[in-house]
Coordinates of C-alpha atoms in Angstrom, one line a residue:
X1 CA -74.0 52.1 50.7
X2 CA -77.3 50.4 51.0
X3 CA -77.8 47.6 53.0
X4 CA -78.6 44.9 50.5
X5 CA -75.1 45.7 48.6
X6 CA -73.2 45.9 52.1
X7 CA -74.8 42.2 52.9
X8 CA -73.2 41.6 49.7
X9 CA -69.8 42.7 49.9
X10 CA -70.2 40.8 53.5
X11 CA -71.3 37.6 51.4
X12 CA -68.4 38.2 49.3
X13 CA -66.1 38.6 51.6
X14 CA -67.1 35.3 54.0
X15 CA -66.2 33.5 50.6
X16 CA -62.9 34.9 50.3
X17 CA -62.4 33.8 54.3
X18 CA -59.9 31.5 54.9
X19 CA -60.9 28.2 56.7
X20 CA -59.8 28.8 60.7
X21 CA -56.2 28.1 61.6
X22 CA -55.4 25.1 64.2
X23 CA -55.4 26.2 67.6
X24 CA -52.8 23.9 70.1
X25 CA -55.1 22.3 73.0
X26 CA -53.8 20.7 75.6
X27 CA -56.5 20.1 78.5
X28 CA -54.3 17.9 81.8
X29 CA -51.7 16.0 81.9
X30 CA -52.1 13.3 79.3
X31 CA -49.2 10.9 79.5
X32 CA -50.1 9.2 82.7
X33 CA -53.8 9.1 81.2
X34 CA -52.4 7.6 77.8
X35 CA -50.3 5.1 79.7
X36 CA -52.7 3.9 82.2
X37 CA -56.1 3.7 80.4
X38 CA -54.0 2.8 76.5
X39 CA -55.4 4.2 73.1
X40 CA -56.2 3.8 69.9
X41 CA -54.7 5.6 66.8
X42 CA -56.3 6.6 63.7
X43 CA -53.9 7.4 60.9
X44 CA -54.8 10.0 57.9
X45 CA -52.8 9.3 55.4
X46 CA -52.2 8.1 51.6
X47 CA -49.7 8.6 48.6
X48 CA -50.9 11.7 47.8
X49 CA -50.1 13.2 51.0
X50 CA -46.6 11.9 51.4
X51 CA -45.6 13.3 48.8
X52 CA -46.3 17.2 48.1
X53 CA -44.6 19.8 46.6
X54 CA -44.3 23.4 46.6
X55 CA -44.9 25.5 42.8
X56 CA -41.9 28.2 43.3
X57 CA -42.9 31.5 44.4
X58 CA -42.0 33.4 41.2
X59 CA -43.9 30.8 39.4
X60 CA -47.1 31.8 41.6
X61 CA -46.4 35.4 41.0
X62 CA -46.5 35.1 37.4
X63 CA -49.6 33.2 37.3
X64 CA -51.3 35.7 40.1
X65 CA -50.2 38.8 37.8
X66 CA -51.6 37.4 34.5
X67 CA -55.2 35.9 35.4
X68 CA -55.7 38.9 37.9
X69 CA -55.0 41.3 34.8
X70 CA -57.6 39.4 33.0
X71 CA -60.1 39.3 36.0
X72 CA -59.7 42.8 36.8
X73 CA -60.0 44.6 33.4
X74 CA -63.4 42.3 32.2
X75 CA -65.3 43.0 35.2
X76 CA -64.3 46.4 35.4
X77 CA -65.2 46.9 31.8
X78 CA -68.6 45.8 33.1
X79 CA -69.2 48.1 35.8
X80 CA -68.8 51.2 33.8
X81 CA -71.1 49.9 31.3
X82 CA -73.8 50.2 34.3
X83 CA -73.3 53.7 35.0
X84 CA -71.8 55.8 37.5
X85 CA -73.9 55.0 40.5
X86 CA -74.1 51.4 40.0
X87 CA -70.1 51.2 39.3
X88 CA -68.6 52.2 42.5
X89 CA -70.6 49.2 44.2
X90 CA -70.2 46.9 41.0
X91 CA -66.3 47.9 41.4
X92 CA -66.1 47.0 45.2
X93 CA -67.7 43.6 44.6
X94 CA -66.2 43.2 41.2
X95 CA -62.5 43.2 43.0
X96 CA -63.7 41.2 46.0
X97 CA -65.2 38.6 43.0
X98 CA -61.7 38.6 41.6
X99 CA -59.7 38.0 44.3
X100 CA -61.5 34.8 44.8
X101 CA -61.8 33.8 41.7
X102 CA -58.4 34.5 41.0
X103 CA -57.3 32.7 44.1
X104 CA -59.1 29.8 43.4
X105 CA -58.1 29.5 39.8
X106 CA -54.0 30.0 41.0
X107 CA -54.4 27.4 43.5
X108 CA -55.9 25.1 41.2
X109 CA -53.0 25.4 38.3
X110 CA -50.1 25.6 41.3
X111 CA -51.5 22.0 42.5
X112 CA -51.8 20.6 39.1
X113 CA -47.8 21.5 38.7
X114 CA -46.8 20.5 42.1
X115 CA -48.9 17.1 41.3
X116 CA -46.8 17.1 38.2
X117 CA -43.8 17.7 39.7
X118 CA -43.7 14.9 42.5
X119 CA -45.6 11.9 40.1
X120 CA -42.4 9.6 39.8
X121 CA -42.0 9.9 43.2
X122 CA -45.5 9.0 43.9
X123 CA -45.3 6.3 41.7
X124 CA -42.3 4.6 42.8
X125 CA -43.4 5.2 46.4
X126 CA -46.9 4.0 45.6
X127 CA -45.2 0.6 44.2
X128 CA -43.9 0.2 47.8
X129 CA -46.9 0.9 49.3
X130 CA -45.2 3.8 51.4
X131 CA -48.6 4.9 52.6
X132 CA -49.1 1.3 54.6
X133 CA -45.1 1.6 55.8
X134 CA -45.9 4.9 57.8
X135 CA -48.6 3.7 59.0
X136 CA -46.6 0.5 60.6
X137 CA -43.7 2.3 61.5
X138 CA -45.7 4.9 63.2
X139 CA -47.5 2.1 65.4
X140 CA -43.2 0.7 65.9
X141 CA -42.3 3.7 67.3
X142 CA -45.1 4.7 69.1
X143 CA -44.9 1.0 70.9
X144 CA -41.4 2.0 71.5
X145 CA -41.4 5.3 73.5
X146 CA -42.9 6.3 76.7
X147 CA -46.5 5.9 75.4
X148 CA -46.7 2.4 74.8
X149 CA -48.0 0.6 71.8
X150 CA -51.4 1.6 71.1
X151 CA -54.6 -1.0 71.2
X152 CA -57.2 -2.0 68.7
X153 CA -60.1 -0.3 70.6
X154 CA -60.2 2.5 73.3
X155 CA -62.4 5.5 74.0
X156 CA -58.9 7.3 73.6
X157 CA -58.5 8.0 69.9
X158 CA -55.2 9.4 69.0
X159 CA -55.2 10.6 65.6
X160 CA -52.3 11.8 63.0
X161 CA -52.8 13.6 60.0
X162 CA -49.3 14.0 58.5
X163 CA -48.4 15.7 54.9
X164 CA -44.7 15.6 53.6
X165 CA -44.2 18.4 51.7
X166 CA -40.6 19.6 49.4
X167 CA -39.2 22.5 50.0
X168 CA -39.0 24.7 46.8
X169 CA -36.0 23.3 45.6
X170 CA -36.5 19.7 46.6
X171 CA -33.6 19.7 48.5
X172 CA -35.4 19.6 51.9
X173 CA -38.1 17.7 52.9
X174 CA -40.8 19.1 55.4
X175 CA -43.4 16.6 57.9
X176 CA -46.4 18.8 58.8
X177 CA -48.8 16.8 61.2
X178 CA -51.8 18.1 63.1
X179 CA -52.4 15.6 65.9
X180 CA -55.7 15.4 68.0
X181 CA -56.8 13.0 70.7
X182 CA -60.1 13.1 71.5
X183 CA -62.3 11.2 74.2
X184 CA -65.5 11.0 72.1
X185 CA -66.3 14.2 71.4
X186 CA -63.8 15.9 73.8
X187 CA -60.6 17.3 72.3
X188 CA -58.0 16.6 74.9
X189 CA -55.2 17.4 72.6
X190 CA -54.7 19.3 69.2
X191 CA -51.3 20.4 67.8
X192 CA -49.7 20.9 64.7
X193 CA -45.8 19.9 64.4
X194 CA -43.5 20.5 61.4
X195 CA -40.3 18.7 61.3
X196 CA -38.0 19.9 58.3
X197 CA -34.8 17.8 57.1
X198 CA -32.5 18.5 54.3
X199 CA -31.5 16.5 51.8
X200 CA -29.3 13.7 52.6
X201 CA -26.0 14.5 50.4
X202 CA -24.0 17.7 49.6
X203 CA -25.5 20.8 49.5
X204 CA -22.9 21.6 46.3
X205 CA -23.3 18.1 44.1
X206 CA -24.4 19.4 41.0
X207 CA -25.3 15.3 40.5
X208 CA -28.0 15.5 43.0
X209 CA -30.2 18.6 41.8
X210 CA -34.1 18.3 41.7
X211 CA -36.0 14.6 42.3
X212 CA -33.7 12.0 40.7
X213 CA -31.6 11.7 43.7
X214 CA -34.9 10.7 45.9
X215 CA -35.9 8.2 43.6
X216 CA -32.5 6.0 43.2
X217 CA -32.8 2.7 45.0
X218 CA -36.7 2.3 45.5
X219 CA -36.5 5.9 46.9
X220 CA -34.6 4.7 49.8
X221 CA -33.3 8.3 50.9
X222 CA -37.2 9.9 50.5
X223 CA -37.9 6.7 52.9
X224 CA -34.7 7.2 55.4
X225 CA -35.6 10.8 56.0
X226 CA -39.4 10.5 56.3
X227 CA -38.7 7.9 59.0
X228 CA -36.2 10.5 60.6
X229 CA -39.0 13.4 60.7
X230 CA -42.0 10.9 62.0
X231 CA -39.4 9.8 64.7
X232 CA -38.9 13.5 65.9
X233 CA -42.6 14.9 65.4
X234 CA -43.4 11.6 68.0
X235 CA -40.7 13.0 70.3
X236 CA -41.9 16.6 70.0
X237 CA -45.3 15.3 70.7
X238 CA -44.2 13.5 73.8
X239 CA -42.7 16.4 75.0
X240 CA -45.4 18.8 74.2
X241 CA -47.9 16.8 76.0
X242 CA -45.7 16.4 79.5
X243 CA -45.1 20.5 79.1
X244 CA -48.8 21.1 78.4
X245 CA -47.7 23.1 75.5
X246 CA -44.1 24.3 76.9
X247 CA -46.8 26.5 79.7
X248 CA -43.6 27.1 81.8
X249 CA -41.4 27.7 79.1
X250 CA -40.5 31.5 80.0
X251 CA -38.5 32.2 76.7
X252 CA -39.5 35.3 75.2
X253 CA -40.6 36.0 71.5
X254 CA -37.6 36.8 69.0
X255 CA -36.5 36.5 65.7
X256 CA -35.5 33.6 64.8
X257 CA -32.7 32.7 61.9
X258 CA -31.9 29.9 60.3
X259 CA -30.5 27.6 56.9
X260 CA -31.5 24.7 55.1
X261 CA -30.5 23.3 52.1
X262 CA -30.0 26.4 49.8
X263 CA -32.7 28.7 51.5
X264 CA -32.3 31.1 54.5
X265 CA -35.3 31.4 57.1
X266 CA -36.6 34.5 59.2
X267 CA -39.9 34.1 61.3
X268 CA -40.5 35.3 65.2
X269 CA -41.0 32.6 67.2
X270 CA -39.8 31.6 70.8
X271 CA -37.0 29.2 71.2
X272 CA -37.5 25.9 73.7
X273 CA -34.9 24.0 73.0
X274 CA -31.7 22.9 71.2
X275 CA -29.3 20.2 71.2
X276 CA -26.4 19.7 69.1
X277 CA -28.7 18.3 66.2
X278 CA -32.2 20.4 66.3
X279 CA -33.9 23.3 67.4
X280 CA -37.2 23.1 68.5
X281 CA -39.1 27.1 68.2
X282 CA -42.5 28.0 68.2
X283 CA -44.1 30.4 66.2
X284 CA -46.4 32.9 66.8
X285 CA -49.7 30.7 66.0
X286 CA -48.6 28.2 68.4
X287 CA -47.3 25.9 66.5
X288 CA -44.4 23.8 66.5
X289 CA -41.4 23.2 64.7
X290 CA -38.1 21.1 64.6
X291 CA -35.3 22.5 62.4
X292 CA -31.7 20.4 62.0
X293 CA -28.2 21.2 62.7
X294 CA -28.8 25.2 62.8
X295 CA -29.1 27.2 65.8
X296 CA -31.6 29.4 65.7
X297 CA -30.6 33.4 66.9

């Protein structure tokens, strides 16, 4: 392979990258620091982001299957129009070039349905200016706990970035915040925290299938359980900060096994607590995450 097509392929392939996952930080011991010299929050967060949804699996696999056919046959058509020697390295970048194309294209058309999906909710939500509640009744409960309301100015910047996102069948609801605090350009803290809740009524009522049930009375439930799961990521924040990061936690890594609404859950992770409501596990990236009413074995 010469090396102007294998800086290509590398080209190609630093397209296809994914963007870096979050890495958990945790530098001292930041609750004293919090409580003594206060901060400031900064708050990421709009209608759009509150309410998310997931396109179905099967529905992703059907799309996947159909444009990459497409891709995958044109381009190759291509390359052996430009003879043999020239079609082994027009094949090599010719799949790479599909795979992001393809990706790109499938991620586009899985948004646009998920955005379809979720757009009463956003509306009626949007009505009650939802995005301006969680802000407010983030600051509540922060002023609440052990860390102490924040202020309107300190070099301490505490920032949330939450998304709450349906599970498949809309019959869980999952809050996935990454949380920094930064000192100017110092990251003291990073994290990322998912807290998951099902649905608030019978697992069996046929009445209650798919988004009409979060939307009854202003959307009060979609509200009651939002506030629930930004209640318990500030908890598992607290808790992750005074632990820097669970460090003396000395459970070991295991398969962990659990059930919410009508799906079943398997991932490796390491269990760090459980009480008789939730079970808080981390998995193998670091990351944290609360799970209700199942213990996880």
């Amino acid at each position: 392979m010469s090396r102007a097509l294998f800086a290509g392929v590398l080209l190609v392939l630093a397209g296809c990258a994914s963007p870096p996952a979050l890495q958990p930080q945790v530098t001292q011991d930041l609750l004293p620091l919090l409580q003594q010299q206060g901060y400031a929050i900064d708050v990421d967060t709009s209608i759009e982001r509150l309410a998310q949804a997931r396109v179905p699996g099967d529905a992703q696999a059907m799309l996947a299957g159909g444009q990459g056919a497409s891709e995958a046959g044109r381009i190759g058509g291509q390359a052996g129009v430009a003879g043999p020697g020239a079609g082994v390295a027009g094949a090599l970048i010719g799949s790479l070039l599909v795979a992001q194309i393809n990706a790109s294209r499938i991620q586009a058309e899985t948004d646009r349905q998920a955005a379809d999906l979720v757009a009463p909710l956003r509306q009626a939500i949007a009505a009650q200016g939802l995005d301006f509640w969680f802000t407010q009744t983030l600051q509540a409960e922060l002023a609440a706990g052990d860390l102490g309301a924040a202020q309107p100015e300190s070099p301490y910047r505490l920032r949330f970035e939450p998304q709450a996102i349906f599970g498949d069948e809309l019959d869980r609801l999952h809050l996935v915040t990454e949380i920094s605090l930064l000192f100017g350009h110092e990251v003291l803290y990073r994290g990322r925290i998912e807290v998951i809740d099902a649905a608030p009524w019978p697992l069996d009522s046929t009445a209650n299938l798919g988004l009409q049930p979060w939307l009854a009375n202003d959307a009060a439930a979609y509200r009651q359980v939002l506030h629930g799961g930004l209640r318990e990521m500030l908890q598992v924040l607290l808790l992750d900060m005074q632990t820097g990061h669970f460090a003396a936690s000395n459970s070991s890594e295991t398969t962990l096994r659990y059930q919410l609404g009508g799906g079943r859950f398997v991932e490796r992770g390491r269990l760090l607590a459980q009480t008789p409501e939730r079970s808080l596990f981390m998995d193998m990236r670091g990351w944290l995450k609360s799970v209700p009413l199942q213990a996880a074995r």
